[in-house]
Every structure is written in C-alpha cells, then in structure tokens.
Short mmCIF file of C-alpha atoms in Angstrom, two decimals:
data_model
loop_
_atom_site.label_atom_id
_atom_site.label_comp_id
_atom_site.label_asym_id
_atom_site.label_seq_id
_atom_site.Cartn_x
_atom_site.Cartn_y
_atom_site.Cartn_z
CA UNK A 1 -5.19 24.34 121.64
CA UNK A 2 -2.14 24.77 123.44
CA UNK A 3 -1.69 24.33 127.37
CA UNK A 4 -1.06 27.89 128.95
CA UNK A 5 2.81 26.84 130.28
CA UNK A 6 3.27 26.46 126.44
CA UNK A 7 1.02 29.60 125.38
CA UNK A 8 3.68 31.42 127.50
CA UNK A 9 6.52 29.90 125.74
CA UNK A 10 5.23 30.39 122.36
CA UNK A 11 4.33 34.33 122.67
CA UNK A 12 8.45 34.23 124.77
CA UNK A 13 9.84 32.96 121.63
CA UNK A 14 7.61 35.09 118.94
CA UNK A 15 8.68 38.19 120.94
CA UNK A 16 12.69 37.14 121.07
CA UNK A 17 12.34 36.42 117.00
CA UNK A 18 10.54 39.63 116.47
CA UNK A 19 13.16 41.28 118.57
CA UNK A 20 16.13 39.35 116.92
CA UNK A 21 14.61 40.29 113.12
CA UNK A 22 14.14 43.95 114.23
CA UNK A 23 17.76 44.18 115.84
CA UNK A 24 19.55 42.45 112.78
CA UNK A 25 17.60 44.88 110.28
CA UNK A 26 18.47 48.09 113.01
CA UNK A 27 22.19 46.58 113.05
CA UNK A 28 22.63 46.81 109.14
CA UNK A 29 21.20 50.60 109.11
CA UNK A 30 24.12 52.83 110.33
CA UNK A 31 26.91 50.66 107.76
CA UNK A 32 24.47 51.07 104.62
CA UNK A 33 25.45 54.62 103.01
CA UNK A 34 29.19 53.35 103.42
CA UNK A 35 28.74 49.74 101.79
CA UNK A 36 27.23 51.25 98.88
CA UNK A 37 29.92 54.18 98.45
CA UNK A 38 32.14 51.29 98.87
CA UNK A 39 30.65 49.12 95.77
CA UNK A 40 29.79 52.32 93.42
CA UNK A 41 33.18 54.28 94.03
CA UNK A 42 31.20 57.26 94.82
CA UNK A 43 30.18 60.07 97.49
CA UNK A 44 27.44 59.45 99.69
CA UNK A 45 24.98 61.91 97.81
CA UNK A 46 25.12 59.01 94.84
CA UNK A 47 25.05 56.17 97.39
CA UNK A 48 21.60 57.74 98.92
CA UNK A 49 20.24 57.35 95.44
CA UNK A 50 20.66 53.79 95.16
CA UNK A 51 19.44 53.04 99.36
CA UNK A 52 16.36 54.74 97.88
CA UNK A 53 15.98 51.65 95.44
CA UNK A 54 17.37 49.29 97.87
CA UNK A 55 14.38 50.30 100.02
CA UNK A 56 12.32 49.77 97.01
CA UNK A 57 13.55 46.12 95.75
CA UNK A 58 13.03 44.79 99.01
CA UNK A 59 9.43 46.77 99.93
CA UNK A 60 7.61 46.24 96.59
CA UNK A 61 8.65 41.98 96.67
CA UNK A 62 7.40 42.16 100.09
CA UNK A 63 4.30 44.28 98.83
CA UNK A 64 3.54 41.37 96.26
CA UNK A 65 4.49 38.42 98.21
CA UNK A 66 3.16 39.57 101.56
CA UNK A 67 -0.13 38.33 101.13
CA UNK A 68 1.09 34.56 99.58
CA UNK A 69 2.88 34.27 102.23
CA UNK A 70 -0.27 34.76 104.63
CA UNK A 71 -1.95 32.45 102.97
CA UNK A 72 0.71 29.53 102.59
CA UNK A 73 0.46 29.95 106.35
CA UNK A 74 -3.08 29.67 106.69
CA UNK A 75 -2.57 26.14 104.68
CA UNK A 76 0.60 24.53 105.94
CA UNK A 77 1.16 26.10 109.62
CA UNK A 78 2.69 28.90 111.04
CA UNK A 79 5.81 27.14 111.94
CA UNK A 80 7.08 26.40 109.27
CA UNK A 81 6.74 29.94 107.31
CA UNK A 82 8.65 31.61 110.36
CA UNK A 83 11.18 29.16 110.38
CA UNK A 84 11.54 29.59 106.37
CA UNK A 85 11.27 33.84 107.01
CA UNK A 86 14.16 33.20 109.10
CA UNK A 87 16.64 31.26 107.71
CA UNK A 88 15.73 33.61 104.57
CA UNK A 89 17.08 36.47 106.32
CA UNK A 90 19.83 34.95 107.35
CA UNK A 91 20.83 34.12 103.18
CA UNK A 92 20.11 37.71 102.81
CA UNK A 93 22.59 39.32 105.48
CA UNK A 94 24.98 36.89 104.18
CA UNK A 95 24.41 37.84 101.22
CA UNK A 96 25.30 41.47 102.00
CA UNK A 97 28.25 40.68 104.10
CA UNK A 98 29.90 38.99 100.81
CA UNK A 99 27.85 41.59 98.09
CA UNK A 100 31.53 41.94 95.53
CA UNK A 101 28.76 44.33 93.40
CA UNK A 102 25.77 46.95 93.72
CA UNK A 103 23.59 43.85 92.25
CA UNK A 104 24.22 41.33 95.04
CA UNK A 105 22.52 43.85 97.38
CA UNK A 106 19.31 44.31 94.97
CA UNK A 107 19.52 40.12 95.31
CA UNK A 108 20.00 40.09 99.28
CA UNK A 109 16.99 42.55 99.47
CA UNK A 110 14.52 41.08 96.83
CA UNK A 111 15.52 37.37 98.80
CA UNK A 112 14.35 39.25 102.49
CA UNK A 113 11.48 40.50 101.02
CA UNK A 114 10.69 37.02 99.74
CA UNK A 115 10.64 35.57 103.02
CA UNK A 116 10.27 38.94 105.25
CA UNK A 117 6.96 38.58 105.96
CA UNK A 118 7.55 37.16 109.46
CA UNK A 119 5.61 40.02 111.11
CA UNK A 120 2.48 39.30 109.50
CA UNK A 121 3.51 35.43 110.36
CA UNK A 122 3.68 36.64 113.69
CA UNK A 123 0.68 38.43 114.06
CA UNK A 124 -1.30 35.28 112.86
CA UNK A 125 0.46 33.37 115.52
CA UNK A 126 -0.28 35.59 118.41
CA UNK A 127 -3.92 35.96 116.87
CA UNK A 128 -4.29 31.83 117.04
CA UNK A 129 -3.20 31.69 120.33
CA UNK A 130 -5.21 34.42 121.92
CA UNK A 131 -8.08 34.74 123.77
CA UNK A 132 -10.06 37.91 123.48
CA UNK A 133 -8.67 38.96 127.27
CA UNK A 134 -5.15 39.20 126.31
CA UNK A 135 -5.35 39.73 122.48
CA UNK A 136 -4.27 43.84 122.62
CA UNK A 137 -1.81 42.77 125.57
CA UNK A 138 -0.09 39.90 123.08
CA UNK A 139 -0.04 42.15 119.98
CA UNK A 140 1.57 44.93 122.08
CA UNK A 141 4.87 42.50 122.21
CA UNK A 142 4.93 43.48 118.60
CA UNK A 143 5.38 46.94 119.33
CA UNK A 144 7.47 46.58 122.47
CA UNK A 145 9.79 44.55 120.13
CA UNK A 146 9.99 46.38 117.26
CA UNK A 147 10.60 49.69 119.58
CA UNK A 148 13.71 47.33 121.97
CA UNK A 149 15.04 45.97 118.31
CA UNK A 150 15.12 49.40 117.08
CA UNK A 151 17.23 50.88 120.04
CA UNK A 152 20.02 47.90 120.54
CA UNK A 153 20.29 46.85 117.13
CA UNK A 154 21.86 50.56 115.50
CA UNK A 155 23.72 50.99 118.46
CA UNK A 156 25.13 47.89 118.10
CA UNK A 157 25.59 48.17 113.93
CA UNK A 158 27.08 51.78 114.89
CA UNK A 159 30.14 50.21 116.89
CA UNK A 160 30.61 47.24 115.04
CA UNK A 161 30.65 49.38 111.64
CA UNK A 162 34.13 50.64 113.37
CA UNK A 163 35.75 47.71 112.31
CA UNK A 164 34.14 47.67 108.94
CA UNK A 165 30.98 48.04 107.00
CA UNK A 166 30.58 44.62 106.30
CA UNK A 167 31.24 43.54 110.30
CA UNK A 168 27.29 44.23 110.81
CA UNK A 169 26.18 42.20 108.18
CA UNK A 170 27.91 38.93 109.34
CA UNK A 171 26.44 39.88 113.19
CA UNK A 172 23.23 39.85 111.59
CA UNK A 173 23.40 37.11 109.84
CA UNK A 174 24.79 34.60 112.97
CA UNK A 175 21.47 36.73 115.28
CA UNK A 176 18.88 34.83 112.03
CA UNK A 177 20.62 31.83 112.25
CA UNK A 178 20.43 31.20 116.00
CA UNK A 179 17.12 32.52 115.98
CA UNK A 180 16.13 29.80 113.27
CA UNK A 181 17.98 26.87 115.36
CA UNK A 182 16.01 28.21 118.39
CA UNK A 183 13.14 28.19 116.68
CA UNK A 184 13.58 24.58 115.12
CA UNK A 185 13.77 23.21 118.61
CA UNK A 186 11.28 25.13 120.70
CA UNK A 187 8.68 26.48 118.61
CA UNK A 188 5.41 24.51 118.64
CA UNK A 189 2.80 25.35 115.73
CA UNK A 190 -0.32 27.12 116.73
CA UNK A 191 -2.79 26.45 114.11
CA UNK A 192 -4.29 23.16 114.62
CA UNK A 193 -4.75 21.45 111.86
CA UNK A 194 -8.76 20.84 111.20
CA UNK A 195 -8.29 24.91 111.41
CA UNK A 196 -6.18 25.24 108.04
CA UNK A 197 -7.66 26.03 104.86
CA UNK A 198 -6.77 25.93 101.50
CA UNK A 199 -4.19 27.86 99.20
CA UNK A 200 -6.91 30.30 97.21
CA UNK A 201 -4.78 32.77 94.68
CA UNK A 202 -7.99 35.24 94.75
CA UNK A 203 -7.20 36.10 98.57
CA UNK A 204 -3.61 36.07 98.05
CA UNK A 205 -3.50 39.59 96.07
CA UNK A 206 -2.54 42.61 97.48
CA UNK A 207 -4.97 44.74 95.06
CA UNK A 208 -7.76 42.83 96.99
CA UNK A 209 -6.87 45.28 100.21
CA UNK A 210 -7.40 48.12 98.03
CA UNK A 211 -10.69 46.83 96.95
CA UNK A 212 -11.76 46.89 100.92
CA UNK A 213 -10.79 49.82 101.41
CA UNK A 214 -12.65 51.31 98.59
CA UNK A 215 -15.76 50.16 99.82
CA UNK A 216 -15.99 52.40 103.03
CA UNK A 217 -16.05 55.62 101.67
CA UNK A 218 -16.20 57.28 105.43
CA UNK A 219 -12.72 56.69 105.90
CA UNK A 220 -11.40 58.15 102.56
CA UNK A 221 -10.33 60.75 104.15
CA UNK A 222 -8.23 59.31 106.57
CA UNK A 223 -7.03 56.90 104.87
CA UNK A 224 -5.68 59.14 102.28
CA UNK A 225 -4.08 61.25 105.46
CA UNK A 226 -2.83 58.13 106.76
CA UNK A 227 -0.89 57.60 103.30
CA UNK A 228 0.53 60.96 103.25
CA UNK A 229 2.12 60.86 107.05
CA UNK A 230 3.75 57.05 105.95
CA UNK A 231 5.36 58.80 102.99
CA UNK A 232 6.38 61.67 105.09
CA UNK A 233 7.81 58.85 107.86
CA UNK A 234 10.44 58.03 104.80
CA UNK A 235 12.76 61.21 105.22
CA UNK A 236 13.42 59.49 108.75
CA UNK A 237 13.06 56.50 107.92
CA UNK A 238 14.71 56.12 104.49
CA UNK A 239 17.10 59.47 104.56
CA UNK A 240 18.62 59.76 108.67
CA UNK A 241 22.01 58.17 107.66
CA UNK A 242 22.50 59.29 104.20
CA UNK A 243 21.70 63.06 105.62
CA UNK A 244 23.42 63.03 108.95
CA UNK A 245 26.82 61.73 107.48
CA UNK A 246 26.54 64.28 104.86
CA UNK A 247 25.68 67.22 106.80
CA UNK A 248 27.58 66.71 109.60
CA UNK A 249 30.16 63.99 109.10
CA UNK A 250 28.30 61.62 111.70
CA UNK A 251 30.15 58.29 112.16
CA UNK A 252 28.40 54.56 111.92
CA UNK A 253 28.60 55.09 115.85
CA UNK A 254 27.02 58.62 115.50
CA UNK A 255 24.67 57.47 113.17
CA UNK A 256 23.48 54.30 115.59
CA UNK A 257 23.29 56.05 118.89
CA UNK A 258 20.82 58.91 116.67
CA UNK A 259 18.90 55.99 115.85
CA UNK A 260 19.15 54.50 119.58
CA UNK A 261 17.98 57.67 120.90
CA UNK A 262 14.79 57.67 118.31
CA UNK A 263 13.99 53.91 119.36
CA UNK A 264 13.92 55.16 122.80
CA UNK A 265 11.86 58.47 122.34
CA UNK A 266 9.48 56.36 120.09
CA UNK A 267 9.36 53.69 123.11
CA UNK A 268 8.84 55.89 125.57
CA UNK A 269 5.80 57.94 123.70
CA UNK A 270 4.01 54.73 122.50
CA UNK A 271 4.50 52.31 125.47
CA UNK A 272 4.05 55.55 127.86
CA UNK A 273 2.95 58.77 127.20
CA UNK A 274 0.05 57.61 124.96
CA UNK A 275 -1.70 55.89 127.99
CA UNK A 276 -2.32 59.74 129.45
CA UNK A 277 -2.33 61.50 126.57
CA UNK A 278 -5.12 59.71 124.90
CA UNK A 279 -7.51 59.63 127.66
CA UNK A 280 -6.73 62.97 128.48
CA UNK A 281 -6.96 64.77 124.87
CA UNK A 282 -9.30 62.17 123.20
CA UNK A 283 -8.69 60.94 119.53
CA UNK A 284 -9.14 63.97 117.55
CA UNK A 285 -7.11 66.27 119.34
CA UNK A 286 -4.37 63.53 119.72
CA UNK A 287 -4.57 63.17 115.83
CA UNK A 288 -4.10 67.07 115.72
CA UNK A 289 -1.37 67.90 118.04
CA UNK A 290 0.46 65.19 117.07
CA UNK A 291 0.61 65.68 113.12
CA UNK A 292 1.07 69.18 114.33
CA UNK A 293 4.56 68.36 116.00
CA UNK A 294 5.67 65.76 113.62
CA UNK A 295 4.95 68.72 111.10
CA UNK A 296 7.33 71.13 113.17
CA UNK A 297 9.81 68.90 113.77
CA UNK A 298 10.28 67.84 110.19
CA UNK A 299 10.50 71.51 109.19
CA UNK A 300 13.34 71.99 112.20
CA UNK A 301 15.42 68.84 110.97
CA UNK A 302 15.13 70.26 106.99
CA UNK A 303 16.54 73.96 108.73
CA UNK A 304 19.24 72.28 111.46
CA UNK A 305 22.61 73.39 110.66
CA UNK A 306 24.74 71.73 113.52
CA UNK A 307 24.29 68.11 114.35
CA UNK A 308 23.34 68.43 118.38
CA UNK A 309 20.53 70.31 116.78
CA UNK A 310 19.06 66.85 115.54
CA UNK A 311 18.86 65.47 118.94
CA UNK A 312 16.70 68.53 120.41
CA UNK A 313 14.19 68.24 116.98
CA UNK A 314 13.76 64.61 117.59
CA UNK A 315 11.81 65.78 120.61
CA UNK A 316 8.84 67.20 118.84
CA UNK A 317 9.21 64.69 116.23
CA UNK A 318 8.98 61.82 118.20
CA UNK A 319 6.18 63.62 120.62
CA UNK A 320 4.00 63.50 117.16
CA UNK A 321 3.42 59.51 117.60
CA UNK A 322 0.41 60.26 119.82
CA UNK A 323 -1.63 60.74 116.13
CA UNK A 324 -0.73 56.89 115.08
CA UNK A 325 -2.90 55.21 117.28
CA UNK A 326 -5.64 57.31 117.83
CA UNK A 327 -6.11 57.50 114.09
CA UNK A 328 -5.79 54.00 113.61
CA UNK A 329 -8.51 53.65 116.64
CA UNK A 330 -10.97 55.91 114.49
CA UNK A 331 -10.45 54.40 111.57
CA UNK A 332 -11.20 51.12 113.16
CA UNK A 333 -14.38 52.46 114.82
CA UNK A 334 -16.11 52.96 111.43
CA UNK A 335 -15.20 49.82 110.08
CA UNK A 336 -17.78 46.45 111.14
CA UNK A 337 -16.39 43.99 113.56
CA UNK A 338 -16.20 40.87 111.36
CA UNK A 339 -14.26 43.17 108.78
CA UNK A 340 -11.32 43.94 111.30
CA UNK A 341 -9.42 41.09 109.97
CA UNK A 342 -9.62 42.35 106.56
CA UNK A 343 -9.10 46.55 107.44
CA UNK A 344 -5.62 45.59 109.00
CA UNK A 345 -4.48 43.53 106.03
CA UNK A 346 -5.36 46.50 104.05
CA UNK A 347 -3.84 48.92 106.38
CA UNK A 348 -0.76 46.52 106.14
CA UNK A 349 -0.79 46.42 102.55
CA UNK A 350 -1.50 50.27 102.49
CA UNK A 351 2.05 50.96 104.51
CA UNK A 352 4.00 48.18 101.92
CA UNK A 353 2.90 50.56 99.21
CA UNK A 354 3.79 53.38 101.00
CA UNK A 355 7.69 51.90 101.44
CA UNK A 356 7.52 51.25 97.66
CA UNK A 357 7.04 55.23 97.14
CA UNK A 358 8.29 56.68 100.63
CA UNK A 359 12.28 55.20 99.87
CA UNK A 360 13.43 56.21 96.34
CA UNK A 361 11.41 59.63 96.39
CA UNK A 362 13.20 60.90 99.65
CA UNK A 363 16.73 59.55 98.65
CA UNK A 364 16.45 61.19 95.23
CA UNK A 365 15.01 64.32 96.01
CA UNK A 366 18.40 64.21 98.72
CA UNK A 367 20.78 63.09 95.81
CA UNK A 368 19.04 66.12 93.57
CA UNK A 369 20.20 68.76 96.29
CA UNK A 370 23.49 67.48 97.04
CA UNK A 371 25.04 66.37 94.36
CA UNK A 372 28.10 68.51 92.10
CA UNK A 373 25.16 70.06 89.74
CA UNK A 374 22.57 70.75 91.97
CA UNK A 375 20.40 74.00 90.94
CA UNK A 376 21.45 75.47 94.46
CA UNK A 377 22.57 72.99 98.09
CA UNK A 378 19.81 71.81 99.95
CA UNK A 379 20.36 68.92 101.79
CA UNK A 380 17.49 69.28 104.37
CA UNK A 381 14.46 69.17 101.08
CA UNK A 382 13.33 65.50 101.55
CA UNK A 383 12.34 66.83 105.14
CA UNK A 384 10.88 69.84 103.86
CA UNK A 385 8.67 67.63 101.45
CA UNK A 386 7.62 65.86 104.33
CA UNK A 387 6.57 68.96 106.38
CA UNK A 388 4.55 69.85 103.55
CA UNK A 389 2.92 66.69 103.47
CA UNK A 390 2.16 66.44 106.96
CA UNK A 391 0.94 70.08 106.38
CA UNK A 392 -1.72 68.73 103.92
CA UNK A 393 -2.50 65.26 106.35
CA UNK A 394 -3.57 67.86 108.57
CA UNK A 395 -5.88 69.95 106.46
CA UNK A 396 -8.07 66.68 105.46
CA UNK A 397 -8.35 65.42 108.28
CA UNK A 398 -9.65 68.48 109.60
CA UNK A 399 -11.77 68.41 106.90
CA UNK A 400 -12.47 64.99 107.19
CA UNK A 401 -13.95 65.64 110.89
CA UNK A 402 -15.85 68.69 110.45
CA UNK A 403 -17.92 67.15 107.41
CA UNK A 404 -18.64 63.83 110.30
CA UNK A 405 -19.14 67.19 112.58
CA UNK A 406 -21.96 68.30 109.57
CA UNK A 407 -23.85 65.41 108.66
CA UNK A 408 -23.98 64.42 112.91
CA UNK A 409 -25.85 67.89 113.09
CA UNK A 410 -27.98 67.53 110.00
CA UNK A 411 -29.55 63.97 111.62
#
C-alpha cells in the first residue's frame, strides 16, 4: 500500500484529472449547436437533431465499453487505463477542433467514449486507496470536481467561442494533454499487483447490471423512478444550448455563464444545503419535495418566454437535487453490504442507458417543434416531457413507499 504523503498526492492528482476532464467536456458545451450549424449548413433547430445523436454515439460506446474498461483495469493497473482515457480525449477534442464533416464528430465522440471511462477508473482508484474512515470523504472529490469542472469549464468555452467555435475544442484538447503528461510523471498505480485479477468477458457485460438489479425486486420501484428523473435530467442536460440560443438568441458567452450559474446552484445544494436538509426532512420527504421542485421548475423553463426568466427557474430546479442522494441512500439501504460493489455498477450502467435514450429523444422532440413544418411552435416541449415524467417519478415512488408503509404494518 501506499505511504500516506503519497495517498495525498494520488487522491490531489485524481481530483485535478477529474476536474481537467469535466472542464474540457463543460468548455466544448456552449460552441456545440454552432459547430454543427456550421458543418450541416443549417439552423439550429436541425443542428439540435444531430447533438441528440452526438450524445448518443458517444453514451451508448461508453454504455458497451464501460464495463471492459473496468475490468482491463482490474488486470493491468489503474494507471495505465487513466493515462490511456486521457490521451484518448485529447484525440477526440482534436478531433473536433479539425472535424471538415458532420462524420468526424460521430468519430471524435465514439473515440471519447472508447476511452471515457476515466470516472469509473477513478472511482476504482480512490476505492484502492481508501480506508473505510475516509472512503465517503475521497469519493466526495468526485462530486466536488465534477460540480468546479462544470462551473469554469462553460464559462470558459462561452468566451473563448467569441473567437470561434472551434477555439474551445483546441483549449480542450492542450487541458487532456497536460493532464496526461502530468499524469505520466506523477501518478503512482494503486492496485498492487498480487491484488489484480484476470480479464473474465462474463463480468465485462453491461446486461450483467441489469441482471442485479432484477434480482431485488424491493427496489423496482425506485429504480424505475430513478430511470424516469435521468431521462427527464436530458432536457437540461442535452437541450440548454440548443433551446436558449433559439428562444432567446443567447450567445456562446450567454450560453456558458447559464451553465456557470447551474454548476454553482448544483454545488451549492449538493456540497451544502443537503447536509441540513437531509437530517432535517429525512429521506422520504427529501425524495418528495425535491422531485416536486425539479417537476415545477421544468414546467416554468417549458412556459419562460424571456431569457432572465431562465435564471429565476433554475432556482427551483436546482433546489430539486436534495431527491438524488437520499434516493440513492434508500436504495442502498435495501441492498446487502457485500452487493454494494455490484448495485453501483448497475446504477452506473443504469444512467449510461439512460444518456443513450435521454439525448436524441429531447433534441428531436425540440427539432419537431421548431422546425419550418412544425404542427404548431413549441420550443419549450422537451421540458414539458420532462415535467410529465417527473410527474409520474413521483406517483411510484409514492406508491412505492406506502406499499413498504403496508407490508411494515401487516408484520
């Protein structure tokens, strides 16, 4: 095992190269709806159709080769996979950056999702080096990164996108490739190796997660609740650009500092609020309230008709993160201890599918309501799907906890 002045180190650098991956990926964001109108000739409803599939290409490799890559890390090292993820993403952004044609960016995205899977690389090499003390405290870095990442790197994107929508890309691209010479030098592995086992194909499946998940029937309900709110997450996630430069002419800077602002409100409502709000409302209310404002504030953003309008719904929108961990925390509770491992690969694998589905249903449903022969203008539908669907999240899992309610009364 490593010595703790080089534990310290090790989790220093994961965090920077979980920061750097989240901050080139938030840089590219605000530029993408213009690249693509760029490379199709077309209007930004068209270019949301194909970000849709972009989204796709890239989550449905990472879907399949999510899992091999887990494994090939489990036999060779650690090391060696992040370095690889790396220098992967830094092909892809280049990639991008040069993209003459539509196709090169289906290429760039199907070669990051080849290598992307330095988060779950990441989350191995936190678990390896962690003692049971400081195990939550370690794998909150992932969230504090991912939340930092997501505030500087569209901000950034937004004002470099001024000079061009391919600027972004080549930022990107030199952030991956520093982070890969960093990590050449400094990185020591963390999986000794009398700890490595063999490449097995059986584990390396993603259908295998499924399989898990279908054996704990108490959690259907959740988990199907759980699927519905990560679809929902995807007229955000996969549909703020294309929307907000249609409706309301938003810039790449516009578009960034919106996303800034989200990164911020998310930040401040996991990292703070959470720690009272938990406590203080327990997990089912948490779960309640917040689908319950996620729910309103999708229906606000599908209604807004001015853009400063965005800013105030993002309040009750991002206010509806306390559900995320206290349903994860129940779902965990029902599941054995020596089957955490395997609930959060499904759980993982469970959110890849999602991103498969989430992307090109959002952006087409947009593209369907904005473009010349639309049945009547209504930009704001993929968010009204997603109200809907947060509706329904709502309804089982009320229905989920009354029946645990029942059968607790019936012992």
């Amino acid at each position: 095992m490593m010595e703790n002045s080089k534990k310290k180190a090790a989790i220093g650098f994961i965090f920077i190269t979980l920061l750097i991956d989240i901050t080139g990926w938030g840089i590219i964001i605000p530029v993408v709806p213009k690249l693509i109108e760029e490379l199709i000739h077309s209007d930004i409803s068209e270019a949301a159709k194909y970000g849709g599939w972009l989204g796709f290409a890239y989550a449905f490799t990472q879907f399949i080769f999510s899992p091999v890559v887990g494994n090939l890390s489990d036999k060779y090292g650690r090391r060696p996979i992040i370095l690889i993820s790396l220098f992967g993403f830094a092909v892809d952004y280049i990639f991008l950056a040069l993209a003459p044609s539509i196709g090169w960016l289906f290429l760039g995205r199907v070669i990051a999702g080849l290598t992307g899977a330095s988060f779950t690389t990441a989350s191995a090499y936190i678990a390896d080096i962690s003692t049971d003390e400081d195990r939550a405290k370690n794998f909150g870095l992932i969230g504090a990164a991912f939340g930092l990442g997501f505030i500087i790197g569209p901000v950034i994107g937004g004002l470099l996108g001024h000079y061009g929508a391919r600027v972004p890309f080549y930022a990107a691209a030199g952030l991956c490739m520093l982070n890969f010479l960093y990590g050449y030098f400094i990185l020591p592995e963390s999986l000794d190796k009398e700890k490595r086992r063999a490449f097995d194909w059986k584990r390396a499946n993603p259908v295998g997660s499924f399989k898990f998940l279908g054996k704990h029937p108490e959690i259907s309900g959740l988990i199907v609740a759980l699927i519905l709110i990560y679809i929902a997450g995807h007229a955000v996630q996969s549909n703020w650009n294309f929307f907000t430069m249609y409706k309301f002419n938003w810039t790449e800077r516009m578009v960034g500092i919106s996303l800034g602002v989200i990164g911020l409100l998310i930040g401040l409502v996991q990292g703070v609020l959470i720690r009272w709000t938990t406590p203080k409302l327990g997990e089912q209310k948490s779960i309640f309230y917040g689908l319950t404002l996620y729910a309103i504030g999708l229906l606000l953003f599908s209604f807004a008709s001015e853009g400063w309008m965005m800013f105030v719904f993002l309040i009750p929108y991002c206010l509806g993160g306390i559900c995320g961990p206290a349903l994860q925390s129940v779902i965990t509770k029902n599941v054995p201890s020596n089957e955490q491992g395997e609930l959060q690969g499904a759980l993982t694998s469970l959110m890849s599918a999602t991103s498969i589905i989430g992307p090109p249903m959002m952006t087409n449903l947009f593209y369907y309501f904005t473009h010349d022969e639309a049945p009547f203008k209504f930009s704001g539908a993929p968010f009204f799907l997603a109200f809907v669907l947060m509706t329904i999240s709502v309804i089982i899992v009320y229905s989920a906890f009354q029946k645990k309610r029942n059968q607790q009364i019936n012992k």
